Amino acid sequence: MKVFKFGGASVKDADAVRNVVSIINNFSERKQVMVVVSAMGKTTNKLEDILSSFLKDEDFVSLIEDLKAFHFDIITKLFQEDPKNDIFKQVDNLFFLLEKKLEKSDDVSENELYDQIICFGELISTHIIAAYLNHANIPTQWIDARHYILASEDWKEGIINWDWTEQTIRTELPNMLENQVLVTQGFIGGSMSSNKTVTLGREGSDFSAAIFGACLDADHVTIWKDVPGILNADPRRIRNTILFNELSYKYAAELTYYGASVIHPKTIRPLAIKNIPLLVKSFIKPEQQGTRIGNFPTEEDVTSIIFKSKQSLITFEEKDFLNVNRANIAIIFKELARYHIEVNLTKNSAHKLTICTNTNKSKFRKLVQLFDKHFHIESIDNLELVTIKNPFHDVLTAYDINLDKGVLLEQKTDTTYQLVRRV
Ligand SMILES: Nc1ncnc2c1ncn2[C@@H]1O[C@H](COP(=O)(O)OP(=O)(O)O)[C@@H](O)[C@H]1O
Ligand SMILES: N[C@@H](CC(=O)OP(=O)(O)O)C(=O)O
């Protein structure tokens, strides 16, 4: 069996959905294929705006209306010859349920509410894709990922219960895959302790595809993108990029760790453990090979450039003229792990520990609360982490990487050059 994952860009309008259906038709046997789909276009960002307006007591209803109109426009175009198709009622009902969830309650934290609202993007898109596949005479069943992927109630970044998830997927899905296409949501799972939704981290649909692929021992997992495959840099940032035909799991994991947004960082591991190939292919030119990620030799001499934006440098400076020592470094790192604060780069000197991390104001406030007694804590925001794998002399000039606004931190090893710059 195989798993196909389609992201927001691949289902952003009616033509895009038609293209997805033609890929499923042409590149699968209409069975033994599990299709994992994200929310359409920028729907997840729109849902975040709706939630934030609701929390600020601003007008969120008109934002819901806009999002509903966006989806209705797509289904009206797709089901022109079938205006009575059930999908119209289903989408209407999902928007009704979305509005119902937006009711003030003191029992529900903002993060928990976030997950109950944000999941609607994927719920709506998968209903539409499944209905359109059936409309195109491709037998398809919609399934609810929350019944198969179980996660902890770490809202916004649920941690997978692998044993339960693997057992359920293995027991229930193979039969269902026998003679039809299964369509399900990326990015969402069900809670282990209630029947609530838990999301798996922004852009986490790739990870969902890897979970299904690993649990079903798939022949391969294909992620369909708007680029020809994995390139040595984001083509939106660098001209004349190079396509990797083959890439080792290790190198791919490294690129995603440094911030290559083309695949979610959690995607590689479950597939690498089972040696399941991960293909990254273009939904614009689906007949092209794309990139195959597997157990290939590491690419020692390819230069790759990765930009990770929305970074902050947080500095912990000792208040008592004590040096930053092993003991307090350990305490700081323990708390960073507890609050899921990513450490993308570190530097320590006699009195200071500096970390480069993803900007997150509320997590920063938490750190200040925790460590204020012993440390002066400062954050510098609006930064970008640039990582160059296998750099060469003059690499910055060659790739036109401009440092005019200032570099705050720089680190070089034999194979990797990293710098944090202002943007
Ligand atoms: N190394 C890279 N190779 C290819 N694409 C990259 C790379 N780094 C960043 N990207 C960007 O990732 C984008 C695709 O990811 P994304 O927009 O998240 O897709 P989707 O939402 O459809 O899953 C590309 O359009 C490209 O600009
Ligand atoms: N819709 C979610 C999950 C996701 O993975 O989306 P995409 O595949 O479009 O990056 C998000 O935007 O975060």
CSV table of C-alpha atoms and ligand atoms in Angstrom, one decimal:
chain,number,residue,atom,x,y,z
A,1,MET,CA,0.0,0.0,0.0
A,2,LYS,CA,1.0,3.6,-0.3
A,3,VAL,CA,0.3,6.9,1.4
A,4,PHE,CA,-0.2,10.2,-0.5
A,5,LYS,CA,-0.1,13.5,1.3
A,6,PHE,CA,-1.5,16.7,-0.2
A,7,GLY,CA,-0.8,20.0,1.6
A,8,GLY,CA,-2.7,23.3,1.6
A,9,ALA,CA,-1.2,24.6,-1.7
A,10,SER,CA,-2.2,21.5,-3.6
A,11,VAL,CA,-5.9,21.9,-2.6
A,12,LYS,CA,-6.1,25.7,-2.7
A,13,ASP,CA,-8.9,26.0,-5.2
A,14,ALA,CA,-11.3,24.0,-7.4
A,15,ASP,CA,-8.7,23.5,-10.2
A,16,ALA,CA,-6.1,22.3,-7.6
A,17,VAL,CA,-8.6,19.8,-6.2
A,18,ARG,CA,-9.3,18.5,-9.8
A,19,ASN,CA,-5.5,18.0,-10.2
A,20,VAL,CA,-5.3,16.1,-6.9
A,21,VAL,CA,-8.0,13.8,-8.0
A,22,SER,CA,-6.3,13.2,-11.4
A,23,ILE,CA,-3.0,12.4,-9.5
A,24,ILE,CA,-4.9,9.8,-7.3
A,25,ASN,CA,-6.5,8.4,-10.4
A,26,ASN,CA,-3.3,8.1,-12.4
A,27,PHE,CA,-0.7,7.3,-9.8
A,28,SER,CA,-2.6,4.8,-7.6
A,29,GLU,CA,-4.6,1.7,-8.5
A,30,ARG,CA,-7.7,3.4,-6.8
A,31,LYS,CA,-7.1,1.0,-3.9
A,32,GLN,CA,-4.4,0.4,-1.3
A,33,VAL,CA,-3.9,4.1,-1.1
A,34,MET,CA,-4.4,6.3,2.0
A,35,VAL,CA,-4.7,10.0,1.2
A,36,VAL,CA,-3.8,12.4,3.9
A,37,VAL,CA,-5.0,16.0,3.3
A,38,SER,CA,-4.3,19.4,4.9
A,39,ALA,CA,-6.6,22.4,5.1
A,40,MET,CA,-7.3,24.2,1.9
A,41,GLY,CA,-4.9,27.1,1.0
A,42,LYS,CA,-4.4,29.3,4.0
A,43,THR,CA,-7.4,28.0,6.0
A,44,THR,CA,-5.4,27.2,9.1
A,45,ASN,CA,-4.1,30.8,9.3
A,46,LYS,CA,-7.7,32.1,8.8
A,47,LEU,CA,-8.9,29.8,11.6
A,48,GLU,CA,-6.2,31.2,13.8
A,49,ASP,CA,-7.4,34.8,13.0
A,50,ILE,CA,-11.0,33.7,13.8
A,51,LEU,CA,-9.9,32.4,17.2
A,52,SER,CA,-7.8,35.4,18.0
A,53,SER,CA,-10.7,37.8,17.1
A,54,PHE,CA,-13.1,35.7,19.3
A,55,LEU,CA,-10.7,35.9,22.2
A,56,LYS,CA,-10.3,39.6,21.8
A,57,ASP,CA,-14.1,40.1,21.6
A,58,GLU,CA,-13.8,41.4,18.1
A,59,ASP,CA,-16.0,40.5,15.1
A,60,PHE,CA,-15.2,36.9,14.3
A,61,VAL,CA,-18.5,36.0,12.7
A,62,SER,CA,-17.7,37.9,9.5
A,63,LEU,CA,-14.4,36.1,9.3
A,64,ILE,CA,-16.2,32.7,9.5
A,65,GLU,CA,-18.6,33.9,6.8
A,66,ASP,CA,-15.6,34.7,4.5
A,67,LEU,CA,-14.0,31.3,5.2
A,68,LYS,CA,-17.4,29.6,4.5
A,69,ALA,CA,-17.7,31.6,1.2
A,70,PHE,CA,-14.2,30.4,0.2
A,71,HIS,CA,-15.1,26.8,0.7
A,72,PHE,CA,-18.6,27.1,-0.9
A,73,ASP,CA,-17.0,28.8,-3.9
A,74,ILE,CA,-14.8,25.7,-4.3
A,75,ILE,CA,-17.6,23.1,-4.0
A,76,THR,CA,-20.0,25.1,-6.2
A,77,LYS,CA,-17.4,24.9,-9.0
A,78,LEU,CA,-16.6,21.2,-8.3
A,79,PHE,CA,-20.1,20.0,-8.1
A,80,GLN,CA,-21.6,22.2,-10.9
A,81,GLU,CA,-23.5,19.3,-12.4
A,82,ASP,CA,-24.5,17.9,-9.0
A,83,PRO,CA,-25.9,20.8,-7.0
A,84,LYS,CA,-27.8,18.5,-4.7
A,85,ASN,CA,-24.7,16.6,-3.6
A,86,ASP,CA,-24.6,15.9,0.1
A,87,ILE,CA,-21.3,17.8,0.4
A,88,PHE,CA,-23.2,21.2,0.5
A,89,LYS,CA,-25.0,20.1,3.7
A,90,GLN,CA,-21.9,18.5,5.2
A,91,VAL,CA,-19.8,21.7,4.8
A,92,ASP,CA,-22.7,23.8,6.1
A,93,ASN,CA,-22.9,21.6,9.1
A,94,LEU,CA,-19.2,21.7,9.8
A,95,PHE,CA,-19.4,25.6,9.8
A,96,PHE,CA,-22.4,25.3,12.2
A,97,LEU,CA,-20.3,23.1,14.5
A,98,LEU,CA,-17.3,25.5,14.3
A,99,GLU,CA,-19.5,28.4,15.4
A,100,LYS,CA,-20.9,26.4,18.3
A,101,LYS,CA,-17.4,25.7,19.6
A,102,LEU,CA,-16.8,29.4,19.8
A,103,GLU,CA,-18.5,30.0,23.1
A,104,LYS,CA,-16.9,31.5,26.1
A,105,SER,CA,-16.0,29.1,28.8
A,106,ASP,CA,-13.7,29.4,31.8
A,107,ASP,CA,-13.1,25.6,31.9
A,108,VAL,CA,-11.2,25.5,28.6
A,109,SER,CA,-7.7,26.9,28.2
A,110,GLU,CA,-6.8,28.9,25.1
A,111,ASN,CA,-4.5,26.1,23.9
A,112,GLU,CA,-7.2,23.5,24.3
A,113,LEU,CA,-9.8,25.7,22.5
A,114,TYR,CA,-7.2,26.3,19.7
A,115,ASP,CA,-7.1,22.6,18.9
A,116,GLN,CA,-10.9,22.3,18.9
A,117,ILE,CA,-11.2,25.1,16.4
A,118,ILE,CA,-8.2,24.7,14.2
A,119,CYS,CA,-9.0,21.1,13.2
A,120,PHE,CA,-12.0,22.3,11.2
A,121,GLY,CA,-9.7,23.2,8.2
A,122,GLU,CA,-8.7,19.5,7.8
A,123,LEU,CA,-12.2,18.2,8.6
A,124,ILE,CA,-13.8,20.4,5.8
A,125,SER,CA,-11.1,19.8,3.2
A,126,THR,CA,-11.2,16.0,3.6
A,127,HIS,CA,-14.9,15.8,3.3
A,128,ILE,CA,-14.7,17.8,0.1
A,129,ILE,CA,-11.8,15.7,-1.4
A,130,ALA,CA,-13.6,12.4,-0.5
A,131,ALA,CA,-16.9,13.6,-2.0
A,132,TYR,CA,-15.2,14.8,-5.2
A,133,LEU,CA,-13.3,11.4,-5.6
A,134,ASN,CA,-16.7,9.6,-5.3
A,135,HIS,CA,-18.2,12.1,-7.7
A,136,ALA,CA,-15.4,11.2,-10.1
A,137,ASN,CA,-16.3,7.5,-9.7
A,138,ILE,CA,-13.3,6.6,-7.6
A,139,PRO,CA,-14.7,4.6,-4.6
A,140,THR,CA,-13.6,6.5,-1.5
A,141,GLN,CA,-14.2,6.4,2.2
A,142,TRP,CA,-13.7,9.4,4.5
A,143,ILE,CA,-12.2,8.4,7.8
A,144,ASP,CA,-11.6,10.4,11.0
A,145,ALA,CA,-7.9,10.5,11.8
A,146,ARG,CA,-8.8,11.2,15.5
A,147,HIS,CA,-10.0,7.6,15.8
A,148,TYR,CA,-6.7,6.2,14.7
A,149,ILE,CA,-3.9,8.6,15.8
A,150,LEU,CA,-4.0,9.0,19.6
A,151,ALA,CA,-2.0,11.7,21.3
A,152,SER,CA,-1.5,13.3,24.8
A,153,GLU,CA,-3.4,16.4,25.7
A,154,ASP,CA,-0.3,18.6,25.1
A,155,TRP,CA,-2.5,21.0,23.2
A,156,LYS,CA,-1.0,22.3,20.0
A,157,GLU,CA,1.8,19.7,20.1
A,158,GLY,CA,0.3,16.4,21.1
A,159,ILE,CA,2.7,13.5,21.7
A,160,ILE,CA,1.7,10.3,19.9
A,161,ASN,CA,0.8,7.2,21.8
A,162,TRP,CA,2.6,4.9,19.3
A,163,ASP,CA,1.5,1.5,20.8
A,164,TRP,CA,-2.2,2.3,20.7
A,165,THR,CA,-2.0,4.1,17.3
A,166,GLU,CA,0.0,1.3,15.6
A,167,GLN,CA,-2.3,-1.4,17.0
A,168,THR,CA,-5.5,0.4,15.9
A,169,ILE,CA,-4.3,1.3,12.5
A,170,ARG,CA,-2.9,-2.2,11.8
A,171,THR,CA,-6.1,-3.9,13.0
A,172,GLU,CA,-8.7,-1.6,11.3
A,173,LEU,CA,-7.3,-0.1,8.2
A,174,PRO,CA,-5.9,-2.9,6.0
A,175,ASN,CA,-9.3,-4.4,5.2
A,176,MET,CA,-10.8,-1.0,4.5
A,177,LEU,CA,-7.9,-0.4,2.0
A,178,GLU,CA,-8.7,-3.5,0.0
A,179,ASN,CA,-10.9,-2.0,-2.7
A,180,GLN,CA,-11.2,1.7,-2.1
A,181,VAL,CA,-9.3,4.9,-1.5
A,182,LEU,CA,-9.2,6.1,2.2
A,183,VAL,CA,-9.1,9.9,2.8
A,184,THR,CA,-8.2,11.3,6.1
A,185,GLN,CA,-6.9,14.5,7.8
A,186,GLY,CA,-3.3,15.4,8.4
A,187,PHE,CA,-2.3,17.4,11.5
A,188,ILE,CA,-4.9,16.1,13.9
A,189,GLY,CA,-5.3,13.3,16.4
A,190,GLY,CA,-7.6,12.3,19.2
A,191,SER,CA,-6.9,12.8,22.9
A,192,MET,CA,-6.0,9.8,25.0
A,193,SER,CA,-8.1,10.9,27.9
A,194,SER,CA,-11.2,12.5,26.4
A,195,ASN,CA,-12.9,12.7,23.0
A,196,LYS,CA,-11.3,16.0,22.1
A,197,THR,CA,-9.0,16.9,19.3
A,198,VAL,CA,-5.3,17.4,19.7
A,199,THR,CA,-3.2,19.0,16.9
A,200,LEU,CA,0.3,17.8,16.2
A,201,GLY,CA,2.1,21.0,15.6
A,202,ARG,CA,1.7,23.5,12.7
A,203,GLU,CA,2.5,22.0,9.3
A,204,GLY,CA,2.2,18.6,11.0
A,205,SER,CA,0.3,16.8,8.1
A,206,ASP,CA,3.5,15.4,6.7
A,207,PHE,CA,4.0,13.8,10.1
A,208,SER,CA,0.5,12.3,10.0
A,209,ALA,CA,1.3,10.7,6.6
A,210,ALA,CA,4.5,9.2,8.1
A,211,ILE,CA,2.5,7.8,11.0
A,212,PHE,CA,0.0,6.1,8.7
A,213,GLY,CA,2.9,4.9,6.4
A,214,ALA,CA,4.9,3.5,9.3
A,215,CYS,CA,2.0,1.8,11.0
A,216,LEU,CA,0.8,0.2,7.7
A,217,ASP,CA,4.3,-0.8,6.5
A,218,ALA,CA,3.7,1.2,3.3
A,219,ASP,CA,5.7,0.6,0.2
A,220,HIS,CA,6.3,4.3,0.2
A,221,VAL,CA,4.9,7.7,1.3
A,222,THR,CA,4.7,10.4,-1.2
A,223,ILE,CA,4.4,14.1,-0.3
A,224,TRP,CA,3.1,16.1,-3.2
A,225,LYS,CA,4.5,19.7,-3.3
A,226,ASP,CA,4.6,22.8,-5.4
A,227,VAL,CA,8.3,22.3,-5.9
A,228,PRO,CA,10.1,19.5,-8.0
A,229,GLY,CA,11.4,17.8,-4.8
A,230,ILE,CA,13.9,18.7,-2.2
A,231,LEU,CA,16.2,21.4,-3.4
A,232,ASN,CA,19.5,22.6,-1.8
A,233,ALA,CA,17.7,25.8,-0.8
A,234,ASP,CA,14.2,27.3,-0.7
A,235,PRO,CA,13.7,28.5,-4.3
A,236,ARG,CA,11.7,31.5,-3.0
A,237,ARG,CA,15.0,32.7,-1.5
A,238,ILE,CA,17.8,31.4,-3.7
A,239,ARG,CA,18.1,31.3,-7.5
A,240,ASN,CA,19.6,28.3,-9.4
A,241,THR,CA,18.8,25.7,-6.8
A,242,ILE,CA,19.8,22.1,-7.3
A,243,LEU,CA,17.3,19.2,-7.0
A,244,PHE,CA,18.3,16.2,-4.9
A,245,ASN,CA,17.3,13.0,-6.8
A,246,GLU,CA,18.2,10.9,-3.8
A,247,LEU,CA,18.7,12.0,-0.2
A,248,SER,CA,19.7,10.0,2.9
A,249,TYR,CA,17.3,10.0,5.8
A,250,LYS,CA,20.0,11.5,7.9
A,251,TYR,CA,20.6,14.5,5.6
A,252,ALA,CA,16.9,15.1,5.1
A,253,ALA,CA,16.4,15.0,8.8
A,254,GLU,CA,19.2,17.5,9.2
A,255,LEU,CA,17.7,19.9,6.6
A,256,THR,CA,14.4,19.8,8.4
A,257,TYR,CA,16.0,20.3,11.8
A,258,TYR,CA,17.7,23.5,10.6
A,259,GLY,CA,14.4,24.8,9.2
A,260,ALA,CA,13.9,23.6,5.6
A,261,SER,CA,10.1,24.1,5.6
A,262,VAL,CA,9.5,21.7,2.8
A,263,ILE,CA,9.0,18.7,5.2
A,264,HIS,CA,7.9,18.7,8.8
A,265,PRO,CA,10.9,17.7,11.0
A,266,LYS,CA,9.0,14.8,12.7
A,267,THR,CA,8.3,13.1,9.3
A,268,ILE,CA,11.6,11.3,8.7
A,269,ARG,CA,12.1,9.3,11.9
A,270,PRO,CA,9.1,6.9,11.8
A,271,LEU,CA,9.9,6.1,8.1
A,272,ALA,CA,13.6,5.8,8.6
A,273,ILE,CA,13.1,3.3,11.4
A,274,LYS,CA,11.2,1.0,9.1
A,275,ASN,CA,13.2,1.8,6.0
A,276,ILE,CA,10.1,3.1,4.1
A,277,PRO,CA,11.1,5.4,1.2
A,278,LEU,CA,9.7,9.0,1.4
A,279,LEU,CA,9.1,10.5,-2.0
A,280,VAL,CA,8.8,14.3,-2.5
A,281,LYS,CA,7.2,15.0,-5.8
A,282,SER,CA,5.6,17.9,-7.7
A,283,PHE,CA,1.9,18.0,-8.0
A,284,ILE,CA,2.4,20.4,-10.9
A,285,LYS,CA,4.5,17.9,-12.9
A,286,PRO,CA,3.5,14.6,-11.3
A,287,GLU,CA,5.2,12.5,-13.9
A,288,GLN,CA,8.7,13.7,-12.8
A,289,GLN,CA,10.8,11.7,-10.4
A,290,GLY,CA,11.2,14.2,-7.6
A,291,THR,CA,13.3,13.3,-4.6
A,292,ARG,CA,13.6,9.8,-3.1
A,293,ILE,CA,14.6,9.8,0.6
A,294,GLY,CA,16.0,6.5,1.8
A,295,ASN,CA,19.0,4.6,3.0
A,296,PHE,CA,21.4,6.3,0.6
A,297,PRO,CA,25.0,7.4,1.4
A,298,THR,CA,25.2,10.8,3.0
A,299,GLU,CA,25.7,13.7,0.6
A,300,GLU,CA,29.1,14.9,2.0
A,301,ASP,CA,29.9,17.7,-0.4
A,302,VAL,CA,26.5,19.3,-1.4
A,303,THR,CA,26.1,22.9,-0.2
A,304,SER,CA,22.6,23.5,1.2
A,305,ILE,CA,21.3,26.8,2.6
A,306,ILE,CA,18.5,26.9,5.1
A,307,PHE,CA,16.7,30.0,6.4
A,308,LYS,CA,14.7,29.8,9.6
A,309,SER,CA,12.7,32.9,10.3
A,310,LYS,CA,10.9,34.2,13.4
A,311,GLN,CA,13.9,33.6,15.6
A,312,SER,CA,14.8,35.1,19.0
A,313,LEU,CA,18.0,35.2,20.9
A,314,ILE,CA,17.3,34.7,24.6
A,315,THR,CA,20.2,35.5,27.0
A,316,PHE,CA,20.3,34.3,30.6
A,317,GLU,CA,22.8,36.4,32.5
A,318,GLU,CA,23.8,35.5,36.1
A,319,LYS,CA,22.8,38.1,38.6
A,320,ASP,CA,25.3,37.2,41.4
A,321,PHE,CA,28.6,37.3,39.6
A,322,LEU,CA,28.6,33.5,39.6
A,323,ASN,CA,29.7,31.8,36.5
A,324,VAL,CA,27.1,30.0,34.4
A,325,ASN,CA,28.0,26.5,35.4
A,326,ARG,CA,26.9,22.9,34.7
A,327,ALA,CA,24.3,22.9,37.4
A,328,ASN,CA,22.3,26.0,36.3
A,329,ILE,CA,22.7,25.1,32.6
A,330,ALA,CA,21.1,21.8,33.5
A,331,ILE,CA,18.2,23.5,35.2
A,332,ILE,CA,17.6,25.9,32.4
A,333,PHE,CA,17.6,23.1,29.8
A,334,LYS,CA,15.2,21.0,31.9
A,335,GLU,CA,12.7,23.8,31.9
A,336,LEU,CA,13.2,24.4,28.1
A,337,ALA,CA,12.3,20.8,27.5
A,338,ARG,CA,9.3,21.0,29.9
A,339,TYR,CA,7.8,23.9,28.0
A,340,HIS,CA,8.7,22.5,24.5
A,341,ILE,CA,11.1,25.4,23.8
A,342,GLU,CA,13.2,24.4,20.8
A,343,VAL,CA,16.9,25.2,21.1
A,344,ASN,CA,18.2,25.9,17.6
A,345,LEU,CA,21.6,27.2,18.6
A,346,THR,CA,23.4,27.8,21.9
A,347,LYS,CA,26.4,29.7,23.1
A,348,ASN,CA,27.7,30.1,26.6
A,349,SER,CA,30.3,32.3,28.1
A,350,ALA,CA,31.4,32.9,31.7
A,351,HIS,CA,28.3,34.8,32.8
A,352,LYS,CA,25.8,34.2,30.1
A,353,LEU,CA,23.9,31.4,28.3
A,354,THR,CA,22.4,32.4,25.0
A,355,ILE,CA,19.9,30.3,23.0
A,356,CYS,CA,18.4,30.9,19.6
A,357,THR,CA,14.8,29.7,19.6
A,358,ASN,CA,11.5,30.1,17.7
A,359,THR,CA,9.9,33.4,18.8
A,360,ASN,CA,7.2,32.8,21.3
A,361,LYS,CA,6.2,35.6,23.6
A,362,SER,CA,4.2,33.6,26.1
A,363,LYS,CA,6.9,31.0,26.5
A,364,PHE,CA,9.5,33.8,27.0
A,365,ARG,CA,7.3,35.3,29.7
A,366,LYS,CA,7.2,31.9,31.4
A,367,LEU,CA,11.0,31.7,31.3
A,368,VAL,CA,11.2,35.2,32.9
A,369,GLN,CA,8.8,34.1,35.7
A,370,LEU,CA,10.9,30.9,36.3
A,371,PHE,CA,14.4,32.4,36.3
A,372,ASP,CA,14.0,36.0,37.2
A,373,LYS,CA,15.4,35.4,40.7
A,374,HIS,CA,18.9,34.4,39.5
A,375,PHE,CA,19.2,35.7,36.0
A,376,HIS,CA,18.7,38.8,33.9
A,377,ILE,CA,16.8,37.5,30.9
A,378,GLU,CA,16.6,39.3,27.7
A,379,SER,CA,15.1,38.5,24.3
A,380,ILE,CA,16.1,40.0,20.9
A,381,ASP,CA,13.4,39.3,18.3
A,382,ASN,CA,13.0,39.7,14.5
A,383,LEU,CA,16.0,37.5,13.7
A,384,GLU,CA,16.7,34.8,11.2
A,385,LEU,CA,18.9,31.7,11.6
A,386,VAL,CA,20.9,30.9,8.4
A,387,THR,CA,22.5,27.5,8.2
A,388,ILE,CA,24.9,26.5,5.5
A,389,LYS,CA,25.7,22.9,5.2
A,390,ASN,CA,29.1,22.2,3.5
A,391,PRO,CA,30.0,25.9,3.0
A,392,PHE,CA,32.8,27.0,0.7
A,393,HIS,CA,35.0,30.1,0.6
A,394,ASP,CA,32.8,33.1,-0.3
A,395,VAL,CA,29.6,31.2,0.0
A,396,LEU,CA,27.8,34.3,1.3
A,397,THR,CA,28.7,36.3,-1.7
A,398,ALA,CA,28.0,33.4,-4.1
A,399,TYR,CA,24.4,33.1,-2.7
A,400,ASP,CA,23.9,36.8,-2.2
A,401,ILE,CA,23.4,36.4,1.6
A,402,ASN,CA,23.3,39.9,2.9
A,403,LEU,CA,24.5,40.7,6.4
A,404,ASP,CA,24.1,44.5,6.3
A,405,LYS,CA,21.6,44.6,9.1
A,406,GLY,CA,23.9,42.9,11.5
A,407,VAL,CA,25.0,39.5,12.7
A,408,LEU,CA,24.4,38.7,16.4
A,409,LEU,CA,25.9,35.2,16.6
A,410,GLU,CA,28.0,33.1,14.3
A,411,GLN,CA,29.3,29.5,14.6
A,412,LYS,CA,31.5,27.4,12.3
A,413,THR,CA,32.4,23.8,12.3
A,414,ASP,CA,34.0,21.7,9.5
A,415,THR,CA,30.7,21.0,7.9
A,416,THR,CA,28.2,23.6,9.1
A,417,TYR,CA,28.2,27.4,9.2
A,418,GLN,CA,25.4,29.1,11.1
A,419,LEU,CA,24.6,32.7,11.8
A,420,VAL,CA,21.8,34.6,13.4
A,421,ARG,CA,21.1,37.9,11.6
A,422,ARG,CA,18.7,40.8,11.9
A,423,VAL,CA,16.0,41.0,9.2
B,1,LIG,N1,15.0,22.9,0.6
B,1,LIG,C1,13.8,23.1,0.0
B,1,LIG,N2,13.4,22.4,-1.1
B,1,LIG,C2,12.2,22.6,-1.7
B,1,LIG,N3,11.3,23.5,-1.2
B,1,LIG,C3,11.6,24.2,-0.1
B,1,LIG,C4,12.9,24.0,0.6
B,1,LIG,N4,12.9,24.8,1.7
B,1,LIG,C5,11.8,25.5,1.7
B,1,LIG,N5,11.0,25.1,0.7
B,1,LIG,C6,9.6,25.7,0.4
B,1,LIG,O1,8.7,24.7,0.8
B,1,LIG,C7,7.5,25.0,0.1
B,1,LIG,C8,6.5,23.8,0.2
B,1,LIG,O2,6.1,23.6,1.5
B,1,LIG,P1,4.7,24.1,2.0
B,1,LIG,O3,4.4,25.4,1.4
B,1,LIG,O4,4.7,24.0,3.5
B,1,LIG,O5,3.8,23.0,1.3
B,1,LIG,P2,2.4,22.5,1.7
B,1,LIG,O6,1.7,23.5,2.6
B,1,LIG,O7,1.7,22.2,0.4
B,1,LIG,O8,2.6,21.2,2.5
B,1,LIG,C9,8.0,25.3,-1.3
B,1,LIG,O9,7.1,26.1,-2.0
B,1,LIG,C10,9.3,26.0,-1.0
B,1,LIG,O10,9.2,27.4,-1.2
B,2,LIG,N1,-3.0,22.9,8.0
B,2,LIG,C1,-2.0,22.7,9.0
B,2,LIG,C2,-1.2,21.4,8.8
B,2,LIG,C3,-0.3,21.3,7.6
B,2,LIG,O1,0.6,20.5,7.6
B,2,LIG,O2,-0.5,22.1,6.5
B,2,LIG,P1,0.4,22.0,5.2
B,2,LIG,O3,0.5,20.6,4.7
B,2,LIG,O4,-0.4,22.9,4.2
B,2,LIG,O5,1.7,22.7,5.5
B,2,LIG,C4,-1.1,23.9,9.0
B,2,LIG,O6,-1.2,24.8,8.1
B,2,LIG,O7,-0.3,24.1,9.9
